[in-house]
Amino acid sequence: GETNRYSQMQVASYQEWLKCQASRLSRVDIFSRCSCFFLELLVKTVTPQLYYAGEVIVESDSGIAGLVLLMAGHAERIDSEGGKAVRIHSPHTFGSLQWLGAATEACQEVKAKELC
């Protein structure tokens, strides 16, 4: 009855959320040519994390063993060349592409400037 209907509404709402997140991912260059099916699978397998303003998302000179997807808010990294702060707007990716077979490189510090 009513419990079953509520469960169905939750599933439909969750599936709609997945589609919205997959749609946002398609706006990131690295995923712009991927199929909706692939993006929906990706959204289901990522580990979401919440960062508050001022929190470090990526430590300076750390080797990230994966890709970071900034899906909300904006962050900032310090450009090692000139020391200038570079603003990163969502949706955006940064980090190592080791999972694609690329060499691991040390990363620059990235801090959340607002809720991310």
mmCIF file of N, CA and C in Angstrom:
data_model
loop_
_atom_site.group_PDB
_atom_site.id
_atom_site.type_symbol
_atom_site.label_atom_id
_atom_site.label_comp_id
_atom_site.label_asym_id
_atom_site.label_seq_id
_atom_site.Cartn_x
_atom_site.Cartn_y
_atom_site.Cartn_z
ATOM 1 N N GLY A 1 0.782 -1.168 0.000
ATOM 2 C CA GLY A 1 0.000 0.000 0.000
ATOM 3 C C GLY A 1 0.841 1.256 0.000
ATOM 4 N N GLU A 2 0.641 2.027 1.034
ATOM 5 C CA GLU A 2 1.286 3.343 1.150
ATOM 6 C C GLU A 2 2.811 3.232 1.273
ATOM 7 N N THR A 3 3.308 2.232 2.019
ATOM 8 C CA THR A 3 4.752 2.038 2.183
ATOM 9 C C THR A 3 5.401 1.710 0.846
ATOM 10 N N ASN A 4 4.760 0.847 0.064
ATOM 11 C CA ASN A 4 5.266 0.478 -1.250
ATOM 12 C C ASN A 4 5.317 1.693 -2.172
ATOM 13 N N ARG A 5 4.285 2.515 -2.121
ATOM 14 C CA ARG A 5 4.243 3.719 -2.956
ATOM 15 C C ARG A 5 5.370 4.679 -2.569
ATOM 16 N N TYR A 6 5.603 4.838 -1.262
ATOM 17 C CA TYR A 6 6.683 5.704 -0.787
ATOM 18 C C TYR A 6 8.039 5.177 -1.271
ATOM 19 N N SER A 7 8.243 3.876 -1.194
ATOM 20 C CA SER A 7 9.495 3.267 -1.652
ATOM 21 C C SER A 7 9.704 3.517 -3.141
ATOM 22 N N GLN A 8 8.654 3.397 -3.922
ATOM 23 C CA GLN A 8 8.741 3.648 -5.357
ATOM 24 C C GLN A 8 9.095 5.104 -5.642
ATOM 25 N N MET A 9 8.536 6.028 -4.856
ATOM 26 C CA MET A 9 8.848 7.449 -5.018
ATOM 27 C C MET A 9 10.311 7.723 -4.680
ATOM 28 N N GLN A 10 10.834 7.056 -3.638
ATOM 29 C CA GLN A 10 12.239 7.224 -3.276
ATOM 30 C C GLN A 10 13.152 6.745 -4.390
ATOM 31 N N VAL A 11 12.835 5.591 -4.963
ATOM 32 C CA VAL A 11 13.650 5.038 -6.050
ATOM 33 C C VAL A 11 13.622 5.983 -7.244
ATOM 34 N N ALA A 12 12.447 6.482 -7.597
ATOM 35 C CA ALA A 12 12.317 7.397 -8.730
ATOM 36 C C ALA A 12 13.092 8.684 -8.474
ATOM 37 N N SER A 13 13.023 9.197 -7.244
ATOM 38 C CA SER A 13 13.748 10.409 -6.895
ATOM 39 C C SER A 13 15.253 10.190 -6.986
ATOM 40 N N TYR A 14 15.736 9.056 -6.501
ATOM 41 C CA TYR A 14 17.161 8.733 -6.555
ATOM 42 C C TYR A 14 17.627 8.593 -8.006
ATOM 43 N N GLN A 15 16.829 7.938 -8.835
ATOM 44 C CA GLN A 15 17.190 7.778 -10.241
ATOM 45 C C GLN A 15 17.245 9.128 -10.947
ATOM 46 N N GLU A 16 16.361 10.033 -10.594
ATOM 47 C CA GLU A 16 16.372 11.374 -11.174
ATOM 48 C C GLU A 16 17.628 12.126 -10.739
ATOM 49 N N TRP A 17 18.026 11.962 -9.464
ATOM 50 C CA TRP A 17 19.250 12.576 -8.963
ATOM 51 C C TRP A 17 20.456 12.052 -9.741
ATOM 52 N N LEU A 18 20.497 10.728 -9.988
ATOM 53 C CA LEU A 18 21.600 10.143 -10.746
ATOM 54 C C LEU A 18 21.683 10.756 -12.144
ATOM 55 N N LYS A 19 20.543 10.939 -12.787
ATOM 56 C CA LYS A 19 20.527 11.525 -14.128
ATOM 57 C C LYS A 19 21.054 12.954 -14.099
ATOM 58 N N CYS A 20 20.685 13.721 -13.071
ATOM 59 C CA CYS A 20 21.160 15.108 -12.950
ATOM 60 C C CYS A 20 22.673 15.134 -12.764
ATOM 61 N N GLN A 21 23.200 14.272 -11.910
ATOM 62 C CA GLN A 21 24.637 14.229 -11.692
ATOM 63 C C GLN A 21 25.357 13.785 -12.962
ATOM 64 N N ALA A 22 24.813 12.799 -13.660
ATOM 65 C CA ALA A 22 25.418 12.344 -14.919
ATOM 66 C C ALA A 22 25.406 13.472 -15.939
ATOM 67 N N SER A 23 24.350 14.254 -15.956
ATOM 68 C CA SER A 23 24.262 15.387 -16.868
ATOM 69 C C SER A 23 25.338 16.417 -16.551
ATOM 70 N N ARG A 24 25.572 16.677 -15.265
ATOM 71 C CA ARG A 24 26.632 17.622 -14.868
ATOM 72 C C ARG A 24 28.003 17.093 -15.270
ATOM 73 N N LEU A 25 28.216 15.788 -15.127
ATOM 74 C CA LEU A 25 29.501 15.202 -15.504
ATOM 75 C C LEU A 25 29.772 15.387 -16.993
ATOM 76 N N SER A 26 28.745 15.348 -17.801
ATOM 77 C CA SER A 26 28.939 15.476 -19.247
ATOM 78 C C SER A 26 29.476 16.851 -19.622
ATOM 79 N N ARG A 27 29.407 17.825 -18.707
ATOM 80 C CA ARG A 27 29.944 19.162 -18.963
ATOM 81 C C ARG A 27 31.430 19.271 -18.616
ATOM 82 N N VAL A 28 31.998 18.221 -18.032
ATOM 83 C CA VAL A 28 33.429 18.193 -17.726
ATOM 84 C C VAL A 28 34.142 17.650 -18.962
ATOM 85 N N ASP A 29 35.183 18.359 -19.409
ATOM 86 C CA ASP A 29 35.864 18.003 -20.661
ATOM 87 C C ASP A 29 36.178 16.521 -20.792
ATOM 88 N N ILE A 30 36.763 15.927 -19.760
ATOM 89 C CA ILE A 30 37.203 14.532 -19.851
ATOM 90 C C ILE A 30 36.034 13.561 -20.066
ATOM 91 N N PHE A 31 34.819 13.965 -19.681
ATOM 92 C CA PHE A 31 33.647 13.093 -19.818
ATOM 93 C C PHE A 31 32.670 13.565 -20.894
ATOM 94 N N SER A 32 33.013 14.606 -21.632
ATOM 95 C CA SER A 32 32.061 15.222 -22.561
ATOM 96 C C SER A 32 31.598 14.305 -23.689
ATOM 97 N N ARG A 33 32.373 13.294 -24.034
ATOM 98 C CA ARG A 33 31.997 12.398 -25.136
ATOM 99 C C ARG A 33 31.523 11.031 -24.650
ATOM 100 N N CYS A 34 31.340 10.894 -23.346
ATOM 101 C CA CYS A 34 30.911 9.602 -22.787
ATOM 102 C C CYS A 34 29.399 9.444 -22.903
ATOM 103 N N SER A 35 28.963 8.212 -22.978
ATOM 104 C CA SER A 35 27.528 7.929 -23.079
ATOM 105 C C SER A 35 26.842 8.187 -21.742
ATOM 106 N N CYS A 36 25.545 8.438 -21.801
ATOM 107 C CA CYS A 36 24.752 8.630 -20.581
ATOM 108 C C CYS A 36 24.834 7.394 -19.695
ATOM 109 N N PHE A 37 24.829 6.223 -20.304
ATOM 110 C CA PHE A 37 24.904 4.971 -19.555
ATOM 111 C C PHE A 37 26.201 4.910 -18.742
ATOM 112 N N PHE A 38 27.335 5.235 -19.381
ATOM 113 C CA PHE A 38 28.622 5.227 -18.693
ATOM 114 C C PHE A 38 28.628 6.241 -17.551
ATOM 115 N N LEU A 39 28.128 7.445 -17.806
ATOM 116 C CA LEU A 39 28.119 8.487 -16.784
ATOM 117 C C LEU A 39 27.244 8.095 -15.593
ATOM 118 N N GLU A 40 26.120 7.462 -15.856
ATOM 119 C CA GLU A 40 25.256 7.003 -14.765
ATOM 120 C C GLU A 40 25.955 5.924 -13.938
ATOM 121 N N LEU A 41 26.694 5.034 -14.585
ATOM 122 C CA LEU A 41 27.474 4.026 -13.853
ATOM 123 C C LEU A 41 28.555 4.687 -13.016
ATOM 124 N N LEU A 42 29.207 5.680 -13.577
ATOM 125 C CA LEU A 42 30.254 6.397 -12.858
ATOM 126 C C LEU A 42 29.698 7.076 -11.611
ATOM 127 N N VAL A 43 28.562 7.736 -11.754
ATOM 128 C CA VAL A 43 27.932 8.420 -10.616
ATOM 129 C C VAL A 43 27.608 7.420 -9.500
ATOM 130 N N LYS A 44 27.235 6.204 -9.860
ATOM 131 C CA LYS A 44 26.903 5.184 -8.859
ATOM 132 C C LYS A 44 28.131 4.657 -8.131
ATOM 133 N N THR A 45 29.323 4.782 -8.732
ATOM 134 C CA THR A 45 30.511 4.169 -8.139
ATOM 135 C C THR A 45 31.434 5.142 -7.418
ATOM 136 N N VAL A 46 31.228 6.441 -7.576
ATOM 137 C CA VAL A 46 32.104 7.402 -6.913
ATOM 138 C C VAL A 46 31.812 7.467 -5.418
ATOM 139 N N THR A 47 32.771 7.954 -4.666
ATOM 140 C CA THR A 47 32.600 8.146 -3.229
ATOM 141 C C THR A 47 32.416 9.633 -2.964
ATOM 142 N N PRO A 48 31.197 10.058 -2.650
ATOM 143 C CA PRO A 48 30.979 11.488 -2.417
ATOM 144 C C PRO A 48 31.616 11.936 -1.103
ATOM 145 N N GLN A 49 32.193 13.131 -1.109
ATOM 146 C CA GLN A 49 32.762 13.727 0.091
ATOM 147 C C GLN A 49 32.346 15.183 0.135
ATOM 148 N N LEU A 50 32.184 15.688 1.345
ATOM 149 C CA LEU A 50 31.763 17.050 1.561
ATOM 150 C C LEU A 50 32.926 17.830 2.165
ATOM 151 N N TYR A 51 33.226 19.007 1.615
ATOM 152 C CA TYR A 51 34.302 19.858 2.120
ATOM 153 C C TYR A 51 33.723 21.225 2.443
ATOM 154 N N TYR A 52 34.072 21.748 3.619
ATOM 155 C CA TYR A 52 33.639 23.083 4.021
ATOM 156 C C TYR A 52 34.687 24.106 3.607
ATOM 157 N N ALA A 53 34.292 25.367 3.537
ATOM 158 C CA ALA A 53 35.210 26.443 3.154
ATOM 159 C C ALA A 53 36.470 26.388 4.011
ATOM 160 N N GLY A 54 37.617 26.441 3.355
ATOM 161 C CA GLY A 54 38.900 26.411 4.052
ATOM 162 C C GLY A 54 39.509 25.033 4.214
ATOM 163 N N GLU A 55 38.705 23.990 4.026
ATOM 164 C CA GLU A 55 39.236 22.634 4.157
ATOM 165 C C GLU A 55 40.072 22.275 2.935
ATOM 166 N N VAL A 56 41.135 21.509 3.178
ATOM 167 C CA VAL A 56 42.024 21.069 2.102
ATOM 168 C C VAL A 56 41.416 19.845 1.416
ATOM 169 N N ILE A 57 41.253 19.940 0.122
ATOM 170 C CA ILE A 57 40.731 18.822 -0.668
ATOM 171 C C ILE A 57 41.896 17.949 -1.119
ATOM 172 N N VAL A 58 42.985 18.587 -1.553
ATOM 173 C CA VAL A 58 44.188 17.882 -1.987
ATOM 174 C C VAL A 58 45.381 18.521 -1.287
ATOM 175 N N GLU A 59 46.202 17.703 -0.650
ATOM 176 C CA GLU A 59 47.416 18.188 0.018
ATOM 177 C C GLU A 59 48.475 18.549 -1.027
ATOM 178 N N SER A 60 49.252 19.556 -0.741
ATOM 179 C CA SER A 60 50.350 19.963 -1.617
ATOM 180 C C SER A 60 51.378 18.842 -1.729
ATOM 181 N N ASP A 61 51.859 18.601 -2.936
ATOM 182 C CA ASP A 61 52.879 17.584 -3.229
ATOM 183 C C ASP A 61 52.454 16.160 -2.897
ATOM 184 N N SER A 62 51.166 15.944 -2.759
ATOM 185 C CA SER A 62 50.701 14.573 -2.510
ATOM 186 C C SER A 62 50.426 13.901 -3.847
ATOM 187 N N GLY A 63 50.611 12.614 -3.900
ATOM 188 C CA GLY A 63 50.278 11.866 -5.097
ATOM 189 C C GLY A 63 48.872 11.305 -4.939
ATOM 190 N N ILE A 64 47.949 11.788 -5.727
ATOM 191 C CA ILE A 64 46.571 11.310 -5.657
ATOM 192 C C ILE A 64 46.464 10.043 -6.481
ATOM 193 N N ALA A 65 45.879 9.011 -5.919
ATOM 194 C CA ALA A 65 45.748 7.735 -6.619
ATOM 195 C C ALA A 65 44.441 7.667 -7.395
ATOM 196 N N GLY A 66 43.847 8.779 -7.679
ATOM 197 C CA GLY A 66 42.587 8.777 -8.402
ATOM 198 C C GLY A 66 42.252 10.153 -8.918
ATOM 199 N N LEU A 67 41.055 10.288 -9.387
ATOM 200 C CA LEU A 67 40.588 11.529 -9.969
ATOM 201 C C LEU A 67 39.596 12.170 -9.010
ATOM 202 N N VAL A 68 39.717 13.469 -8.777
ATOM 203 C CA VAL A 68 38.796 14.201 -7.919
ATOM 204 C C VAL A 68 37.816 14.937 -8.826
ATOM 205 N N LEU A 69 36.542 14.749 -8.551
ATOM 206 C CA LEU A 69 35.492 15.420 -9.315
ATOM 207 C C LEU A 69 34.864 16.480 -8.422
ATOM 208 N N LEU A 70 35.024 17.729 -8.758
ATOM 209 C CA LEU A 70 34.396 18.816 -8.017
ATOM 210 C C LEU A 70 33.027 19.044 -8.647
ATOM 211 N N MET A 71 31.975 18.639 -7.945
ATOM 212 C CA MET A 71 30.633 18.668 -8.521
ATOM 213 C C MET A 71 29.788 19.842 -8.037
ATOM 214 N N ALA A 72 30.231 20.535 -6.987
ATOM 215 C CA ALA A 72 29.476 21.682 -6.477
ATOM 216 C C ALA A 72 30.445 22.665 -5.843
ATOM 217 N N GLY A 73 30.076 23.929 -5.856
ATOM 218 C CA GLY A 73 30.891 24.945 -5.222
ATOM 219 C C GLY A 73 32.118 25.295 -6.044
ATOM 220 N N HIS A 74 33.070 25.936 -5.374
ATOM 221 C CA HIS A 74 34.339 26.244 -6.052
ATOM 222 C C HIS A 74 35.480 26.108 -5.060
ATOM 223 N N ALA A 75 36.645 25.865 -5.615
ATOM 224 C CA ALA A 75 37.862 25.669 -4.824
ATOM 225 C C ALA A 75 38.948 26.563 -5.406
ATOM 226 N N GLU A 76 40.127 26.493 -4.798
ATOM 227 C CA GLU A 76 41.227 27.318 -5.243
ATOM 228 C C GLU A 76 42.529 26.539 -5.105
ATOM 229 N N ARG A 77 43.407 26.665 -6.082
ATOM 230 C CA ARG A 77 44.739 26.068 -5.975
ATOM 231 C C ARG A 77 45.759 27.153 -6.236
ATOM 232 N N ILE A 78 46.920 26.987 -5.622
ATOM 233 C CA ILE A 78 47.989 27.957 -5.799
ATOM 234 C C ILE A 78 48.859 27.497 -6.955
ATOM 235 N N ASP A 79 48.979 28.334 -7.957
ATOM 236 C CA ASP A 79 49.797 28.044 -9.127
ATOM 237 C C ASP A 79 51.265 28.045 -8.709
ATOM 238 N N SER A 80 51.952 26.919 -8.930
ATOM 239 C CA SER A 80 53.349 26.798 -8.503
ATOM 240 C C SER A 80 54.283 27.716 -9.290
ATOM 241 N N GLU A 81 53.889 28.098 -10.491
ATOM 242 C CA GLU A 81 54.728 28.960 -11.328
ATOM 243 C C GLU A 81 54.802 30.378 -10.755
ATOM 244 N N GLY A 82 53.657 31.009 -10.556
ATOM 245 C CA GLY A 82 53.646 32.405 -10.125
ATOM 246 C C GLY A 82 53.120 32.626 -8.724
ATOM 247 N N GLY A 83 52.693 31.572 -8.068
ATOM 248 C CA GLY A 83 52.147 31.703 -6.726
ATOM 249 C C GLY A 83 50.770 32.333 -6.671
ATOM 250 N N LYS A 84 50.130 32.494 -7.829
ATOM 251 C CA LYS A 84 48.795 33.087 -7.877
ATOM 252 C C LYS A 84 47.738 32.036 -7.574
ATOM 253 N N ALA A 85 46.671 32.473 -6.920
ATOM 254 C CA ALA A 85 45.543 31.592 -6.642
ATOM 255 C C ALA A 85 44.723 31.420 -7.920
ATOM 256 N N VAL A 86 44.437 30.181 -8.258
ATOM 257 C CA VAL A 86 43.636 29.870 -9.444
ATOM 258 C C VAL A 86 42.307 29.292 -8.965
ATOM 259 N N ARG A 87 41.230 29.928 -9.359
ATOM 260 C CA ARG A 87 39.898 29.511 -8.939
ATOM 261 C C ARG A 87 39.435 28.330 -9.791
ATOM 262 N N ILE A 88 38.855 27.335 -9.146
ATOM 263 C CA ILE A 88 38.334 26.148 -9.826
ATOM 264 C C ILE A 88 36.825 26.118 -9.603
ATOM 265 N N HIS A 89 36.075 26.165 -10.685
ATOM 266 C CA HIS A 89 34.610 26.135 -10.596
ATOM 267 C C HIS A 89 34.090 24.737 -10.916
ATOM 268 N N SER A 90 33.014 24.355 -10.262
ATOM 269 C CA SER A 90 32.393 23.064 -10.567
ATOM 270 C C SER A 90 31.545 23.206 -11.829
ATOM 271 N N PRO A 91 31.332 22.151 -12.570
ATOM 272 C CA PRO A 91 31.976 20.842 -12.418
ATOM 273 C C PRO A 91 33.389 20.879 -13.017
ATOM 274 N N HIS A 92 34.303 20.190 -12.348
ATOM 275 C CA HIS A 92 35.702 20.204 -12.755
ATOM 276 C C HIS A 92 36.387 18.944 -12.233
ATOM 277 N N THR A 93 37.462 18.538 -12.895
ATOM 278 C CA THR A 93 38.256 17.400 -12.425
ATOM 279 C C THR A 93 39.690 17.847 -12.187
ATOM 280 N N PHE A 94 40.330 17.228 -11.216
ATOM 281 C CA PHE A 94 41.756 17.442 -11.002
ATOM 282 C C PHE A 94 42.306 16.234 -10.281
ATOM 283 N N GLY A 95 43.610 16.106 -10.305
ATOM 284 C CA GLY A 95 44.258 14.968 -9.665
ATOM 285 C C GLY A 95 44.985 14.127 -10.683
ATOM 286 N N SER A 96 45.398 12.971 -10.238
ATOM 287 C CA SER A 96 46.200 12.069 -11.054
ATOM 288 C C SER A 96 45.330 11.271 -12.012
ATOM 289 N N LEU A 97 45.888 10.998 -13.172
ATOM 290 C CA LEU A 97 45.217 10.104 -14.119
ATOM 291 C C LEU A 97 45.872 8.730 -14.087
ATOM 292 N N GLN A 98 46.409 8.358 -12.934
ATOM 293 C CA GLN A 98 47.079 7.071 -12.762
ATOM 294 C C GLN A 98 46.149 5.918 -13.146
ATOM 295 N N TRP A 99 44.877 6.057 -12.854
ATOM 296 C CA TRP A 99 43.909 5.010 -13.164
ATOM 297 C C TRP A 99 43.763 4.798 -14.669
ATOM 298 N N LEU A 100 44.284 5.749 -15.477
ATOM 299 C CA LEU A 100 44.270 5.587 -16.930
ATOM 300 C C LEU A 100 45.642 5.156 -17.458
ATOM 301 N N GLY A 101 46.566 4.873 -16.532
ATOM 302 C CA GLY A 101 47.889 4.431 -16.926
ATOM 303 C C GLY A 101 48.917 5.543 -16.991
ATOM 304 N N ALA A 102 48.535 6.763 -16.637
ATOM 305 C CA ALA A 102 49.476 7.886 -16.650
ATOM 306 C C ALA A 102 50.346 7.848 -15.392
ATOM 307 N N ALA A 103 51.497 8.439 -15.459
ATOM 308 C CA ALA A 103 52.399 8.487 -14.306
ATOM 309 C C ALA A 103 51.802 9.358 -13.206
ATOM 310 N N THR A 104 52.070 8.990 -11.959
ATOM 311 C CA THR A 104 51.600 9.766 -10.826
ATOM 312 C C THR A 104 52.455 11.022 -10.687
ATOM 313 N N GLU A 105 51.800 12.162 -10.597
ATOM 314 C CA GLU A 105 52.500 13.422 -10.423
ATOM 315 C C GLU A 105 52.080 14.048 -9.106
ATOM 316 N N ALA A 106 52.995 14.781 -8.476
ATOM 317 C CA ALA A 106 52.650 15.496 -7.258
ATOM 318 C C ALA A 106 51.662 16.605 -7.605
ATOM 319 N N CYS A 107 50.703 16.830 -6.727
ATOM 320 C CA CYS A 107 49.656 17.817 -6.983
ATOM 321 C C CYS A 107 49.877 19.077 -6.170
ATOM 322 N N GLN A 108 49.268 20.137 -6.619
ATOM 323 C CA GLN A 108 49.265 21.380 -5.871
ATOM 324 C C GLN A 108 48.108 21.353 -4.889
ATOM 325 N N GLU A 109 48.248 22.093 -3.790
ATOM 326 C CA GLU A 109 47.188 22.124 -2.790
ATOM 327 C C GLU A 109 45.923 22.731 -3.367
ATOM 328 N N VAL A 110 44.807 22.095 -3.058
ATOM 329 C CA VAL A 110 43.501 22.601 -3.478
ATOM 330 C C VAL A 110 42.658 22.733 -2.222
ATOM 331 N N LYS A 111 42.082 23.927 -2.008
ATOM 332 C CA LYS A 111 41.246 24.197 -0.842
ATOM 333 C C LYS A 111 39.846 24.590 -1.294
ATOM 334 N N ALA A 112 38.869 24.124 -0.540
ATOM 335 C CA ALA A 112 37.483 24.529 -0.790
ATOM 336 C C ALA A 112 37.336 25.987 -0.385
ATOM 337 N N LYS A 113 36.693 26.779 -1.205
ATOM 338 C CA LYS A 113 36.429 28.190 -0.882
ATOM 339 C C LYS A 113 35.002 28.383 -0.405
ATOM 340 N N GLU A 114 34.178 27.395 -0.639
ATOM 341 C CA GLU A 114 32.810 27.366 -0.150
ATOM 342 C C GLU A 114 32.435 25.890 -0.034
ATOM 343 N N LEU A 115 31.252 25.591 0.385
ATOM 344 C CA LEU A 115 30.810 24.206 0.523
ATOM 345 C C LEU A 115 30.930 23.487 -0.810
ATOM 346 N N CYS A 116 31.696 22.419 -0.841
ATOM 347 C CA CYS A 116 31.925 21.640 -2.065
ATOM 348 C C CYS A 116 31.518 20.195 -1.818
#
